């Protein structure tokens, strides 16, 4: 990267959305400064100024200019730095498919997972069934390919694998195993984790499990 370029990530370590951005930046071999935000306490004035609409992380500041919303940030990074290898496919149809599944993941996955750790009893059973069904739909989208876009790690992989460090918490609080219910996704996660960009960018799932345990206590769930 040219020395005139500066990349700053407004971050929160457990954020599955920040993880996406970290993976995309690592895929492009870009270095950046991560600044941890206190999202439950006082957010920095830089965050409030950079993302006045949602006041959420992640925000990527490129030479001081903010880009917000994680899937949009990954898109920006890919357009701005197409090498060493673009994350989005070149054909319009492939790109439309990638945007469709990204939208599906954004609408369903984090909320679906939160419904598991936030509930108990019958509600929990329903949340678990729905989450497994979301993953089944994603398995259908992947088909017999190694990755969502084909034989190489791409945009939808970044978007989904970013969320995967939370899966252990969903499994433990939900009492199920993704490897049993959604073996294709289980195998895909292991495949993605062999990439350095992914392995070094994701938080430890055990730490996320403990963090979610704290949130359950804060919400009076146990
Ligand atoms: C979600 C970001 C988000 O929820 C994206 O970037 O993709 N659609 C957005 N960020 C959370 C932290 S991770 O759960 C956040 O910043 N929350 C602060 C708040 O809600 O005030």
PDB file of C-alpha atoms and ligand atoms in Angstrom:
ATOM      1  CA  UNK A   1       0.000   0.000   0.000  1.00  0.00           C
ATOM      2  CA  UNK A   2       1.236   3.482  -0.781  1.00  0.00           C
ATOM      3  CA  UNK A   3       2.612   5.354   2.226  1.00  0.00           C
ATOM      4  CA  UNK A   4       0.146   8.176   1.640  1.00  0.00           C
ATOM      5  CA  UNK A   5      -2.762   5.855   2.487  1.00  0.00           C
ATOM      6  CA  UNK A   6      -3.987   5.446   6.031  1.00  0.00           C
ATOM      7  CA  UNK A   7      -6.470   2.827   7.240  1.00  0.00           C
ATOM      8  CA  UNK A   8      -8.095   3.007  10.678  1.00  0.00           C
ATOM      9  CA  UNK A   9     -10.700   0.501  11.859  1.00  0.00           C
ATOM     10  CA  UNK A  10     -13.097   1.517  14.615  1.00  0.00           C
ATOM     11  CA  UNK A  11     -13.455  -1.857  16.246  1.00  0.00           C
ATOM     12  CA  UNK A  12     -15.027  -3.852  19.065  1.00  0.00           C
ATOM     13  CA  UNK A  13     -13.183  -7.133  19.612  1.00  0.00           C
ATOM     14  CA  UNK A  14     -16.212  -9.517  19.734  1.00  0.00           C
ATOM     15  CA  UNK A  15     -17.929  -7.903  16.753  1.00  0.00           C
ATOM     16  CA  UNK A  16     -18.584 -10.460  13.994  1.00  0.00           C
ATOM     17  CA  UNK A  17     -19.034  -7.490  11.659  1.00  0.00           C
ATOM     18  CA  UNK A  18     -15.584  -6.106  12.460  1.00  0.00           C
ATOM     19  CA  UNK A  19     -14.177  -9.594  11.833  1.00  0.00           C
ATOM     20  CA  UNK A  20     -15.423  -9.424   8.250  1.00  0.00           C
ATOM     21  CA  UNK A  21     -13.497  -6.223   7.659  1.00  0.00           C
ATOM     22  CA  UNK A  22     -10.334  -7.596   9.281  1.00  0.00           C
ATOM     23  CA  UNK A  23     -10.488 -10.678   7.032  1.00  0.00           C
ATOM     24  CA  UNK A  24     -10.987  -8.562   3.894  1.00  0.00           C
ATOM     25  CA  UNK A  25      -8.057  -6.291   4.808  1.00  0.00           C
ATOM     26  CA  UNK A  26      -5.865  -9.330   5.537  1.00  0.00           C
ATOM     27  CA  UNK A  27      -6.842 -10.898   2.189  1.00  0.00           C
ATOM     28  CA  UNK A  28      -5.542  -7.757   0.503  1.00  0.00           C
ATOM     29  CA  UNK A  29      -2.384  -7.649   2.599  1.00  0.00           C
ATOM     30  CA  UNK A  30      -3.312  -4.231   3.984  1.00  0.00           C
ATOM     31  CA  UNK A  31      -2.125  -2.962   7.341  1.00  0.00           C
ATOM     32  CA  UNK A  32      -4.366  -0.854   9.518  1.00  0.00           C
ATOM     33  CA  UNK A  33      -4.714   0.553  12.984  1.00  0.00           C
ATOM     34  CA  UNK A  34      -7.590  -0.942  15.005  1.00  0.00           C
ATOM     35  CA  UNK A  35      -9.074   1.381  17.627  1.00  0.00           C
ATOM     36  CA  UNK A  36     -11.211  -0.354  20.243  1.00  0.00           C
ATOM     37  CA  UNK A  37     -14.553   1.352  20.964  1.00  0.00           C
ATOM     38  CA  UNK A  38     -16.459   1.176  24.249  1.00  0.00           C
ATOM     39  CA  UNK A  39     -19.796   0.446  22.596  1.00  0.00           C
ATOM     40  CA  UNK A  40     -21.665  -0.185  25.863  1.00  0.00           C
ATOM     41  CA  UNK A  41     -20.198   2.922  27.445  1.00  0.00           C
ATOM     42  CA  UNK A  42     -19.026   6.118  25.870  1.00  0.00           C
ATOM     43  CA  UNK A  43     -18.496   5.898  22.134  1.00  0.00           C
ATOM     44  CA  UNK A  44     -15.683   8.044  20.774  1.00  0.00           C
ATOM     45  CA  UNK A  45     -16.523  11.328  19.102  1.00  0.00           C
ATOM     46  CA  UNK A  46     -14.785   9.939  16.004  1.00  0.00           C
ATOM     47  CA  UNK A  47     -17.274   7.024  15.871  1.00  0.00           C
ATOM     48  CA  UNK A  48     -20.270   9.329  16.380  1.00  0.00           C
ATOM     49  CA  UNK A  49     -18.994  11.670  13.707  1.00  0.00           C
ATOM     50  CA  UNK A  50     -18.050   8.884  11.276  1.00  0.00           C
ATOM     51  CA  UNK A  51     -21.274   6.873  11.548  1.00  0.00           C
ATOM     52  CA  UNK A  52     -23.884   9.411  12.703  1.00  0.00           C
ATOM     53  CA  UNK A  53     -26.754   7.367  11.265  1.00  0.00           C
ATOM     54  CA  UNK A  54     -26.210   4.086  13.162  1.00  0.00           C
ATOM     55  CA  UNK A  55     -23.414   4.967  15.647  1.00  0.00           C
ATOM     56  CA  UNK A  56     -22.086   1.422  15.238  1.00  0.00           C
ATOM     57  CA  UNK A  57     -18.790  -0.281  14.557  1.00  0.00           C
ATOM     58  CA  UNK A  58     -17.166  -1.262  12.312  1.00  0.00           C
ATOM     59  CA  UNK A  59     -16.149   1.919  10.564  1.00  0.00           C
ATOM     60  CA  UNK A  60     -13.206   1.927   8.190  1.00  0.00           C
ATOM     61  CA  UNK A  61     -11.537   5.299   7.802  1.00  0.00           C
ATOM     62  CA  UNK A  62      -9.585   5.447   4.579  1.00  0.00           C
ATOM     63  CA  UNK A  63      -7.399   8.549   4.626  1.00  0.00           C
ATOM     64  CA  UNK A  64      -9.902   9.966   7.109  1.00  0.00           C
ATOM     65  CA  UNK A  65     -12.977   9.204   4.976  1.00  0.00           C
ATOM     66  CA  UNK A  66     -15.448   6.886   6.743  1.00  0.00           C
ATOM     67  CA  UNK A  67     -16.977   3.806   5.141  1.00  0.00           C
ATOM     68  CA  UNK A  68     -19.705   2.117   7.194  1.00  0.00           C
ATOM     69  CA  UNK A  69     -21.715  -1.147   7.310  1.00  0.00           C
ATOM     70  CA  UNK A  70     -19.500  -4.206   7.225  1.00  0.00           C
ATOM     71  CA  UNK A  71     -20.680  -5.830   3.984  1.00  0.00           C
ATOM     72  CA  UNK A  72     -20.389  -2.430   2.291  1.00  0.00           C
ATOM     73  CA  UNK A  73     -16.890  -1.985   3.722  1.00  0.00           C
ATOM     74  CA  UNK A  74     -15.814  -5.400   2.367  1.00  0.00           C
ATOM     75  CA  UNK A  75     -17.225  -4.351  -1.008  1.00  0.00           C
ATOM     76  CA  UNK A  76     -15.277  -1.081  -0.877  1.00  0.00           C
ATOM     77  CA  UNK A  77     -12.033  -2.816   0.071  1.00  0.00           C
ATOM     78  CA  UNK A  78     -12.480  -5.273  -2.801  1.00  0.00           C
ATOM     79  CA  UNK A  79     -13.188  -2.520  -5.353  1.00  0.00           C
ATOM     80  CA  UNK A  80     -10.374  -0.303  -4.149  1.00  0.00           C
ATOM     81  CA  UNK A  81      -7.771  -3.089  -3.902  1.00  0.00           C
ATOM     82  CA  UNK A  82      -8.699  -5.791  -6.433  1.00  0.00           C
ATOM     83  CA  UNK A  83      -5.294  -7.462  -6.089  1.00  0.00           C
ATOM     84  CA  UNK A  84      -3.956  -9.944  -5.178  1.00  0.00           C
ATOM     85  CA  UNK A  85      -7.278 -11.526  -6.020  1.00  0.00           C
ATOM     86  CA  UNK A  86     -10.795 -10.035  -6.241  1.00  0.00           C
ATOM     87  CA  UNK A  87     -13.296 -11.356  -3.695  1.00  0.00           C
ATOM     88  CA  UNK A  88     -16.327 -10.699  -5.891  1.00  0.00           C
ATOM     89  CA  UNK A  89     -16.779 -12.686  -9.096  1.00  0.00           C
ATOM     90  CA  UNK A  90     -16.322 -10.762 -12.369  1.00  0.00           C
ATOM     91  CA  UNK A  91     -19.607 -11.744 -13.976  1.00  0.00           C
ATOM     92  CA  UNK A  92     -22.748  -9.727 -13.260  1.00  0.00           C
ATOM     93  CA  UNK A  93     -24.735 -12.865 -12.413  1.00  0.00           C
ATOM     94  CA  UNK A  94     -22.153 -14.068  -9.879  1.00  0.00           C
ATOM     95  CA  UNK A  95     -22.111 -10.635  -8.272  1.00  0.00           C
ATOM     96  CA  UNK A  96     -25.915 -10.523  -8.097  1.00  0.00           C
ATOM     97  CA  UNK A  97     -25.911 -13.937  -6.385  1.00  0.00           C
ATOM     98  CA  UNK A  98     -23.229 -12.801  -3.925  1.00  0.00           C
ATOM     99  CA  UNK A  99     -25.269  -9.702  -3.044  1.00  0.00           C
ATOM    100  CA  UNK A 100     -28.418 -11.788  -2.624  1.00  0.00           C
ATOM    101  CA  UNK A 101     -26.797 -14.219  -0.152  1.00  0.00           C
ATOM    102  CA  UNK A 102     -25.079 -11.372   1.679  1.00  0.00           C
ATOM    103  CA  UNK A 103     -28.446  -9.717   2.145  1.00  0.00           C
ATOM    104  CA  UNK A 104     -29.912 -13.022   3.370  1.00  0.00           C
ATOM    105  CA  UNK A 105     -27.043 -13.479   5.868  1.00  0.00           C
ATOM    106  CA  UNK A 106     -27.337  -9.867   7.046  1.00  0.00           C
ATOM    107  CA  UNK A 107     -31.089 -10.172   7.579  1.00  0.00           C
ATOM    108  CA  UNK A 108     -31.126 -13.582   9.241  1.00  0.00           C
ATOM    109  CA  UNK A 109     -27.946 -14.817  10.862  1.00  0.00           C
ATOM    110  CA  UNK A 110     -26.985 -12.532  13.743  1.00  0.00           C
ATOM    111  CA  UNK A 111     -30.581 -12.029  14.843  1.00  0.00           C
ATOM    112  CA  UNK A 112     -31.205 -15.759  14.465  1.00  0.00           C
ATOM    113  CA  UNK A 113     -28.193 -16.580  16.631  1.00  0.00           C
ATOM    114  CA  UNK A 114     -29.127 -13.968  19.232  1.00  0.00           C
ATOM    115  CA  UNK A 115     -32.602 -15.520  19.476  1.00  0.00           C
ATOM    116  CA  UNK A 116     -30.856 -18.703  20.692  1.00  0.00           C
ATOM    117  CA  UNK A 117     -28.816 -17.223  23.512  1.00  0.00           C
ATOM    118  CA  UNK A 118     -31.587 -14.846  24.562  1.00  0.00           C
ATOM    119  CA  UNK A 119     -34.266 -17.522  25.035  1.00  0.00           C
ATOM    120  CA  UNK A 120     -35.224 -20.608  27.023  1.00  0.00           C
ATOM    121  CA  UNK A 121     -37.698 -23.497  26.792  1.00  0.00           C
ATOM    122  CA  UNK A 122     -40.041 -23.631  23.798  1.00  0.00           C
ATOM    123  CA  UNK A 123     -38.786 -20.328  22.433  1.00  0.00           C
ATOM    124  CA  UNK A 124     -35.255 -21.713  22.460  1.00  0.00           C
ATOM    125  CA  UNK A 125     -36.335 -24.843  20.589  1.00  0.00           C
ATOM    126  CA  UNK A 126     -37.941 -22.699  17.900  1.00  0.00           C
ATOM    127  CA  UNK A 127     -34.911 -20.395  17.640  1.00  0.00           C
ATOM    128  CA  UNK A 128     -32.614 -23.403  17.267  1.00  0.00           C
ATOM    129  CA  UNK A 129     -34.759 -24.997  14.542  1.00  0.00           C
ATOM    130  CA  UNK A 130     -34.861 -21.696  12.679  1.00  0.00           C
ATOM    131  CA  UNK A 131     -31.107 -21.195  12.947  1.00  0.00           C
ATOM    132  CA  UNK A 132     -30.386 -24.703  11.662  1.00  0.00           C
ATOM    133  CA  UNK A 133     -32.792 -24.020   8.794  1.00  0.00           C
ATOM    134  CA  UNK A 134     -30.902 -20.813   7.876  1.00  0.00           C
ATOM    135  CA  UNK A 135     -27.668 -22.828   7.742  1.00  0.00           C
ATOM    136  CA  UNK A 136     -29.422 -25.511   5.629  1.00  0.00           C
ATOM    137  CA  UNK A 137     -30.430 -22.845   3.127  1.00  0.00           C
ATOM    138  CA  UNK A 138     -26.817 -21.664   3.021  1.00  0.00           C
ATOM    139  CA  UNK A 139     -25.656 -25.250   2.487  1.00  0.00           C
ATOM    140  CA  UNK A 140     -28.027 -25.351  -0.494  1.00  0.00           C
ATOM    141  CA  UNK A 141     -26.454 -22.152  -1.832  1.00  0.00           C
ATOM    142  CA  UNK A 142     -22.963 -23.629  -1.536  1.00  0.00           C
ATOM    143  CA  UNK A 143     -23.993 -26.855  -3.256  1.00  0.00           C
ATOM    144  CA  UNK A 144     -21.015 -29.102  -3.928  1.00  0.00           C
ATOM    145  CA  UNK A 145     -18.562 -26.238  -4.172  1.00  0.00           C
ATOM    146  CA  UNK A 146     -15.743 -25.645  -1.678  1.00  0.00           C
ATOM    147  CA  UNK A 147     -16.727 -22.004  -1.221  1.00  0.00           C
ATOM    148  CA  UNK A 148     -19.843 -19.950  -1.901  1.00  0.00           C
ATOM    149  CA  UNK A 149     -18.520 -18.498  -5.128  1.00  0.00           C
ATOM    150  CA  UNK A 150     -16.895 -21.693  -6.422  1.00  0.00           C
ATOM    151  CA  UNK A 151     -13.456 -23.133  -5.845  1.00  0.00           C
ATOM    152  CA  UNK A 152     -11.949 -20.014  -4.330  1.00  0.00           C
ATOM    153  CA  UNK A 153     -12.568 -18.091  -1.103  1.00  0.00           C
ATOM    154  CA  UNK A 154     -14.652 -15.018  -1.941  1.00  0.00           C
ATOM    155  CA  UNK A 155     -17.025 -12.284  -0.835  1.00  0.00           C
ATOM    156  CA  UNK A 156     -19.849 -14.379   0.662  1.00  0.00           C
ATOM    157  CA  UNK A 157     -17.289 -16.515   2.490  1.00  0.00           C
ATOM    158  CA  UNK A 158     -15.873 -13.381   4.138  1.00  0.00           C
ATOM    159  CA  UNK A 159     -19.355 -12.188   5.083  1.00  0.00           C
ATOM    160  CA  UNK A 160     -20.389 -15.506   6.675  1.00  0.00           C
ATOM    161  CA  UNK A 161     -17.129 -16.702   8.238  1.00  0.00           C
ATOM    162  CA  UNK A 162     -16.909 -13.376  10.096  1.00  0.00           C
ATOM    163  CA  UNK A 163     -19.947 -14.482  12.095  1.00  0.00           C
ATOM    164  CA  UNK A 164     -18.661 -17.978  12.837  1.00  0.00           C
ATOM    165  CA  UNK A 165     -16.748 -17.182  16.034  1.00  0.00           C
ATOM    166  CA  UNK A 166     -20.180 -16.828  17.680  1.00  0.00           C
ATOM    167  CA  UNK A 167     -21.327 -20.298  16.625  1.00  0.00           C
ATOM    168  CA  UNK A 168     -19.779 -22.080  19.635  1.00  0.00           C
ATOM    169  CA  UNK A 169     -21.904 -19.896  21.936  1.00  0.00           C
ATOM    170  CA  UNK A 170     -25.039 -20.718  19.908  1.00  0.00           C
ATOM    171  CA  UNK A 171     -24.191 -24.430  20.073  1.00  0.00           C
ATOM    172  CA  UNK A 172     -23.525 -24.425  23.811  1.00  0.00           C
ATOM    173  CA  UNK A 173     -26.535 -22.333  24.810  1.00  0.00           C
ATOM    174  CA  UNK A 174     -28.726 -24.054  22.227  1.00  0.00           C
ATOM    175  CA  UNK A 175     -27.595 -27.627  22.915  1.00  0.00           C
ATOM    176  CA  UNK A 176     -26.809 -28.636  19.331  1.00  0.00           C
ATOM    177  CA  UNK A 177     -23.796 -29.226  17.112  1.00  0.00           C
ATOM    178  CA  UNK A 178     -23.389 -27.637  13.699  1.00  0.00           C
ATOM    179  CA  UNK A 179     -21.168 -30.549  12.635  1.00  0.00           C
ATOM    180  CA  UNK A 180     -24.176 -32.866  13.179  1.00  0.00           C
ATOM    181  CA  UNK A 181     -26.981 -30.620  11.893  1.00  0.00           C
ATOM    182  CA  UNK A 182     -25.151 -28.811   9.087  1.00  0.00           C
ATOM    183  CA  UNK A 183     -22.082 -30.910   8.237  1.00  0.00           C
ATOM    184  CA  UNK A 184     -21.381 -29.021   5.007  1.00  0.00           C
ATOM    185  CA  UNK A 185     -21.157 -25.730   6.875  1.00  0.00           C
ATOM    186  CA  UNK A 186     -19.042 -27.446   9.555  1.00  0.00           C
ATOM    187  CA  UNK A 187     -16.576 -28.622   6.900  1.00  0.00           C
ATOM    188  CA  UNK A 188     -16.617 -25.215   5.184  1.00  0.00           C
ATOM    189  CA  UNK A 189     -15.750 -23.459   8.491  1.00  0.00           C
ATOM    190  CA  UNK A 190     -12.739 -25.764   8.941  1.00  0.00           C
ATOM    191  CA  UNK A 191     -11.688 -25.110   5.328  1.00  0.00           C
ATOM    192  CA  UNK A 192     -11.899 -21.325   5.819  1.00  0.00           C
ATOM    193  CA  UNK A 193      -9.953 -21.526   9.089  1.00  0.00           C
ATOM    194  CA  UNK A 194      -6.951 -22.913   7.219  1.00  0.00           C
ATOM    195  CA  UNK A 195      -6.561 -19.465   5.631  1.00  0.00           C
ATOM    196  CA  UNK A 196      -4.270 -17.176   7.552  1.00  0.00           C
ATOM    197  CA  UNK A 197      -6.482 -14.147   6.848  1.00  0.00           C
ATOM    198  CA  UNK A 198      -9.371 -15.877   8.636  1.00  0.00           C
ATOM    199  CA  UNK A 199      -7.473 -17.588  11.457  1.00  0.00           C
ATOM    200  CA  UNK A 200      -5.726 -14.384  12.530  1.00  0.00           C
ATOM    201  CA  UNK A 201      -8.795 -12.143  12.269  1.00  0.00           C
ATOM    202  CA  UNK A 202     -11.416 -14.086  14.226  1.00  0.00           C
ATOM    203  CA  UNK A 203     -11.731 -13.782  17.998  1.00  0.00           C
ATOM    204  CA  UNK A 204     -11.413 -16.974  20.072  1.00  0.00           C
ATOM    205  CA  UNK A 205     -14.875 -18.685  20.126  1.00  0.00           C
ATOM    206  CA  UNK A 206     -14.362 -19.654  23.793  1.00  0.00           C
ATOM    207  CA  UNK A 207     -13.906 -15.970  24.687  1.00  0.00           C
ATOM    208  CA  UNK A 208     -17.065 -15.134  22.719  1.00  0.00           C
ATOM    209  CA  UNK A 209     -18.923 -17.895  24.602  1.00  0.00           C
ATOM    210  CA  UNK A 210     -17.862 -16.298  27.911  1.00  0.00           C
ATOM    211  CA  UNK A 211     -18.787 -12.833  26.626  1.00  0.00           C
ATOM    212  CA  UNK A 212     -22.252 -14.091  25.601  1.00  0.00           C
ATOM    213  CA  UNK A 213     -22.571 -15.708  29.055  1.00  0.00           C
ATOM    214  CA  UNK A 214     -21.982 -12.269  30.599  1.00  0.00           C
ATOM    215  CA  UNK A 215     -24.609 -10.722  28.304  1.00  0.00           C
ATOM    216  CA  UNK A 216     -27.085 -13.424  29.362  1.00  0.00           C
ATOM    217  CA  UNK A 217     -26.454 -12.506  33.000  1.00  0.00           C
ATOM    218  CA  UNK A 218     -26.830  -8.779  32.204  1.00  0.00           C
ATOM    219  CA  UNK A 219     -30.146  -9.574  30.499  1.00  0.00           C
ATOM    220  CA  UNK A 220     -31.322 -11.714  33.454  1.00  0.00           C
ATOM    221  CA  UNK A 221     -31.476 -14.884  31.350  1.00  0.00           C
ATOM    222  CA  UNK A 222     -29.752 -17.010  34.016  1.00  0.00           C
TER     223      UNK A 222
HETATM  224  C1  LIG B   1     -24.039  -4.089  12.255  1.00  0.00           C
HETATM  225  C2  LIG B   1     -22.971  -3.512  13.142  1.00  0.00           C
HETATM  226  C3  LIG B   1     -23.252  -3.755  14.631  1.00  0.00           C
HETATM  227  O1  LIG B   1     -24.283  -4.335  15.019  1.00  0.00           O
HETATM  228  C4  LIG B   1     -22.763  -3.916  10.070  1.00  0.00           C
HETATM  229  O2  LIG B   1     -21.736  -3.229  10.176  1.00  0.00           O
HETATM  230  O3  LIG B   1     -22.835  -4.891   9.310  1.00  0.00           O
HETATM  231  N1  LIG B   1     -25.176  -3.936  10.126  1.00  0.00           N
HETATM  232  C5  LIG B   1     -24.009  -3.501  10.855  1.00  0.00           C
HETATM  233  N2  LIG B   1     -22.347  -3.278  15.472  1.00  0.00           N
HETATM  234  C6  LIG B   1     -22.519  -3.363  16.908  1.00  0.00           C
HETATM  235  C7  LIG B   1     -21.353  -4.164  17.515  1.00  0.00           C
HETATM  236  S1  LIG B   1     -21.368  -5.853  16.999  1.00  0.00           S
HETATM  237  O4  LIG B   1     -22.787  -6.441  17.439  1.00  0.00           O
HETATM  238  C8  LIG B   1     -22.470  -1.961  17.512  1.00  0.00           C
HETATM  239  O5  LIG B   1     -21.641  -1.155  17.161  1.00  0.00           O
HETATM  240  N3  LIG B   1     -23.389  -1.656  18.412  1.00  0.00           N
HETATM  241  C9  LIG B   1     -23.451  -0.411  19.074  1.00  0.00           C
HETATM  242  C10 LIG B   1     -24.851   0.056  19.280  1.00  0.00           C
HETATM  243  O6  LIG B   1     -25.804  -0.665  18.931  1.00  0.00           O
HETATM  244  O7  LIG B   1     -25.014   1.146  19.825  1.00  0.00           O
END
